[in-house]
mmCIF file of C-alpha atoms in Angstrom:
data_model
loop_
_atom_site.group_PDB
_atom_site.id
_atom_site.type_symbol
_atom_site.label_atom_id
_atom_site.label_comp_id
_atom_site.label_asym_id
_atom_site.label_seq_id
_atom_site.Cartn_x
_atom_site.Cartn_y
_atom_site.Cartn_z
ATOM 1 C CA MET A 1 111.255 78.852 96.069
ATOM 2 C CA ILE A 2 107.955 80.224 97.079
ATOM 3 C CA ALA A 3 107.086 84.004 97.228
ATOM 4 C CA PHE A 4 104.067 85.984 98.119
ATOM 5 C CA GLU A 5 103.619 89.723 98.090
ATOM 6 C CA PHE A 6 101.788 92.274 99.926
ATOM 7 C CA THR A 7 101.268 95.988 98.949
ATOM 8 C CA GLU A 8 100.300 99.131 101.234
ATOM 9 C CA HIS A 9 99.798 102.964 100.558
ATOM 10 C CA ILE A 10 101.542 105.265 103.248
ATOM 11 C CA ASP A 11 100.693 108.701 103.254
ATOM 12 C CA ARG A 12 104.357 109.801 103.840
ATOM 13 C CA SER A 13 107.191 110.561 101.409
ATOM 14 C CA GLN A 14 109.383 107.695 100.065
ATOM 15 C CA GLN A 15 112.280 109.055 102.278
ATOM 16 C CA GLU A 16 110.135 109.220 105.489
ATOM 17 C CA VAL A 17 108.971 105.539 105.070
ATOM 18 C CA PHE A 18 112.468 104.329 104.111
ATOM 19 C CA ALA A 19 114.022 106.163 107.303
ATOM 20 C CA VAL A 20 111.574 104.029 109.441
ATOM 21 C CA LEU A 21 111.888 100.851 107.381
ATOM 22 C CA ALA A 22 115.818 100.779 107.347
ATOM 23 C CA ASP A 23 116.250 101.620 111.146
ATOM 24 C CA PRO A 24 116.167 98.354 112.723
ATOM 25 C CA THR A 25 115.533 100.007 116.127
ATOM 26 C CA ARG A 26 111.945 100.786 114.990
ATOM 27 C CA ALA A 27 110.714 97.288 114.251
ATOM 28 C CA VAL A 28 109.642 96.945 117.766
ATOM 29 C CA ASP A 29 107.168 99.618 116.960
ATOM 30 C CA TYR A 30 105.472 98.168 114.232
ATOM 31 C CA VAL A 31 106.380 94.367 113.713
ATOM 32 C CA ASP A 32 104.197 92.284 115.779
ATOM 33 C CA GLY A 33 106.140 90.060 118.287
ATOM 34 C CA VAL A 34 109.504 91.711 117.827
ATOM 35 C CA VAL A 35 110.619 92.744 121.375
ATOM 36 C CA LYS A 36 114.208 93.833 120.415
ATOM 37 C CA SER A 37 115.854 94.758 117.264
ATOM 38 C CA VAL A 38 119.622 96.115 117.141
ATOM 39 C CA LYS A 39 122.302 96.265 114.451
ATOM 40 C CA VAL A 40 125.283 94.283 115.773
ATOM 41 C CA THR A 41 127.814 94.909 113.189
ATOM 42 C CA ASP A 42 129.888 97.766 113.086
ATOM 43 C CA GLY A 43 129.628 101.149 110.991
ATOM 44 C CA PRO A 44 126.564 102.482 109.138
ATOM 45 C CA LEU A 45 123.780 100.190 107.819
ATOM 46 C CA ALA A 46 125.161 98.806 104.571
ATOM 47 C CA VAL A 47 124.642 95.808 102.343
ATOM 48 C CA GLY A 48 126.346 92.794 104.627
ATOM 49 C CA SER A 49 125.367 94.604 108.052
ATOM 50 C CA VAL A 50 123.636 92.224 110.419
ATOM 51 C CA ILE A 51 120.599 92.781 112.512
ATOM 52 C CA GLU A 52 119.991 90.807 115.873
ATOM 53 C CA GLU A 53 116.146 90.478 116.261
ATOM 54 C CA THR A 54 114.396 88.899 119.149
ATOM 55 C CA ARG A 55 110.740 87.697 118.879
ATOM 56 C CA ARG A 56 108.061 86.590 121.315
ATOM 57 C CA VAL A 57 105.885 84.089 119.971
ATOM 58 C CA LYS A 58 103.483 82.331 122.333
ATOM 59 C CA SER A 59 105.301 83.442 125.579
ATOM 60 C CA LYS A 60 108.526 82.146 124.084
ATOM 61 C CA GLU A 61 111.536 84.251 122.730
ATOM 62 C CA ALA A 62 113.660 83.525 119.865
ATOM 63 C CA THR A 63 116.470 85.534 118.685
ATOM 64 C CA GLY A 64 117.854 85.470 114.868
ATOM 65 C CA GLN A 65 119.852 87.247 112.753
ATOM 66 C CA LEU A 66 118.970 89.297 109.675
ATOM 67 C CA GLN A 67 121.492 90.431 107.075
ATOM 68 C CA ILE A 68 121.011 93.417 104.694
ATOM 69 C CA VAL A 69 120.982 92.283 101.069
ATOM 70 C CA ALA A 70 119.875 95.379 99.523
ATOM 71 C CA LEU A 71 119.768 98.850 100.518
ATOM 72 C CA GLU A 72 119.178 101.630 97.840
ATOM 73 C CA PRO A 73 117.732 104.495 99.630
ATOM 74 C CA PRO A 74 114.884 105.605 99.273
ATOM 75 C CA THR A 75 113.581 102.922 96.809
ATOM 76 C CA ALA A 76 114.607 99.369 98.209
ATOM 77 C CA PHE A 77 115.493 97.437 101.078
ATOM 78 C CA ALA A 78 115.942 93.827 101.703
ATOM 79 C CA VAL A 79 117.023 91.529 104.693
ATOM 80 C CA ALA A 80 117.559 87.804 104.615
ATOM 81 C CA SER A 81 117.661 85.262 107.366
ATOM 82 C CA GLU A 82 118.318 81.276 107.342
ATOM 83 C CA ALA A 83 116.749 79.038 109.953
ATOM 84 C CA GLU A 84 116.860 75.265 109.854
ATOM 85 C CA GLY A 85 117.761 75.016 106.300
ATOM 86 C CA ILE A 86 115.101 77.510 105.108
ATOM 87 C CA THR A 87 116.136 81.015 103.828
ATOM 88 C CA ALA A 88 113.582 83.670 104.234
ATOM 89 C CA THR A 89 114.177 87.144 102.134
ATOM 90 C CA TYR A 90 111.965 90.178 102.765
ATOM 91 C CA VAL A 91 112.262 92.704 99.869
ATOM 92 C CA TYR A 92 110.656 95.901 100.239
ATOM 93 C CA ARG A 93 110.098 98.208 97.072
ATOM 94 C CA LEU A 94 109.039 102.008 97.802
ATOM 95 C CA HIS A 95 107.348 103.933 94.841
ATOM 96 C CA PRO A 96 106.226 107.361 95.039
ATOM 97 C CA ALA A 97 102.446 107.597 94.696
ATOM 98 C CA GLY A 98 100.638 110.992 94.730
ATOM 99 C CA THR A 99 101.520 112.537 98.183
ATOM 100 C CA GLY A 100 102.668 109.120 99.565
ATOM 101 C CA THR A 101 104.302 106.146 98.818
ATOM 102 C CA ARG A 102 103.124 102.934 97.561
ATOM 103 C CA ILE A 103 105.262 99.959 99.637
ATOM 104 C CA GLU A 104 105.544 96.544 98.114
ATOM 105 C CA TRP A 105 106.522 93.594 100.437
ATOM 106 C CA THR A 106 107.683 90.324 98.733
ATOM 107 C CA CYS A 107 108.698 87.382 100.983
ATOM 108 C CA GLU A 108 110.717 84.872 99.281
ATOM 109 C CA LEU A 109 111.121 81.537 100.802
ATOM 110 C CA ALA A 110 113.700 78.993 99.589
ATOM 111 C CA ALA A 111 115.168 75.488 100.872
ATOM 112 C CA GLY A 112 117.053 72.692 99.264
ATOM 113 C CA GLY A 113 116.455 69.094 99.280
ATOM 114 C CA LEU A 114 113.203 67.847 101.427
ATOM 115 C CA ARG A 115 113.023 71.221 103.051
ATOM 116 C CA ARG A 116 111.348 72.525 99.978
ATOM 117 C CA MET A 117 108.200 70.355 100.691
ATOM 118 C CA MET A 118 107.930 72.533 104.139
ATOM 119 C CA LEU A 119 107.915 75.932 102.306
ATOM 120 C CA PRO A 120 103.970 75.914 101.795
ATOM 121 C CA LEU A 121 103.474 75.415 105.355
ATOM 122 C CA VAL A 122 106.262 77.865 106.200
ATOM 123 C CA ALA A 123 104.665 80.411 103.826
ATOM 124 C CA ALA A 124 101.410 80.161 105.572
ATOM 125 C CA ILE A 125 103.042 80.701 108.848
ATOM 126 C CA THR A 126 104.842 83.681 107.824
ATOM 127 C CA LYS A 127 101.654 85.262 106.415
ATOM 128 C CA LYS A 128 99.930 84.733 109.564
ATOM 129 C CA GLU A 129 102.619 85.921 111.562
ATOM 130 C CA ASP A 130 103.990 89.014 109.526
ATOM 131 C CA GLY A 131 101.087 89.447 106.893
ATOM 132 C CA ASP A 132 99.856 92.399 108.626
ATOM 133 C CA HIS A 133 103.222 94.451 109.250
ATOM 134 C CA LEU A 134 102.636 96.671 106.426
ATOM 135 C CA ALA A 135 99.316 97.804 107.735
ATOM 136 C CA ARG A 136 100.906 98.121 111.104
ATOM 137 C CA LEU A 137 103.830 100.069 109.583
ATOM 138 C CA LYS A 138 101.474 102.370 107.821
ATOM 139 C CA ALA A 139 99.619 103.008 110.955
ATOM 140 C CA TYR A 140 102.858 103.592 112.971
ATOM 141 C CA ILE A 141 104.141 106.101 110.484
ATOM 142 C CA GLU A 142 101.347 107.986 109.885
ATOM 143 C CA SER A 143 100.638 108.472 113.566
ATOM 144 C CA GLN A 144 104.013 110.189 114.127
ATOM 145 C CA ARG A 145 104.487 113.807 113.065
ATOM 146 C CA ALA A 146 106.482 114.050 109.569
ATOM 147 C CA THR A 147 109.590 115.654 111.040
ATOM 148 C CA GLU A 148 109.638 112.642 113.783
ATOM 149 C CA THR A 149 109.518 109.961 111.026
ATOM 150 C CA ALA A 150 112.789 110.761 109.344
ATOM 151 C CA SER A 151 114.544 111.427 112.701
#
């Protein structure tokens, strides 16, 4: 397994940050390349819920599924996806920090067999594609009025 982490401070409460982070429809507003993101399972968002996400990379669209693997409002949220034998898990931890929130994003990449040799390359690509998404999340949330963020 390979993992890397990014941290950001967002000038909003844990509840406001969590409300945006755990709403799959809002990913299009702050994750670069995401053009569609919807929950495809019935019922409220819960561990086991599935999100279908479509990304545009270099003029091509690809759709994948993310499964909620942790949901602990307002402190933790995690999704996992699998593609071609490599599992990516995005773990978010939210901590109060003054009048705002410190958010930690850990990306864990795992594979078996020979695919393990590809993990450093996959990590580099993932950092390039998603490495700025906490900064984009911060900009998005802080640009919203506090009452809009939690809606």
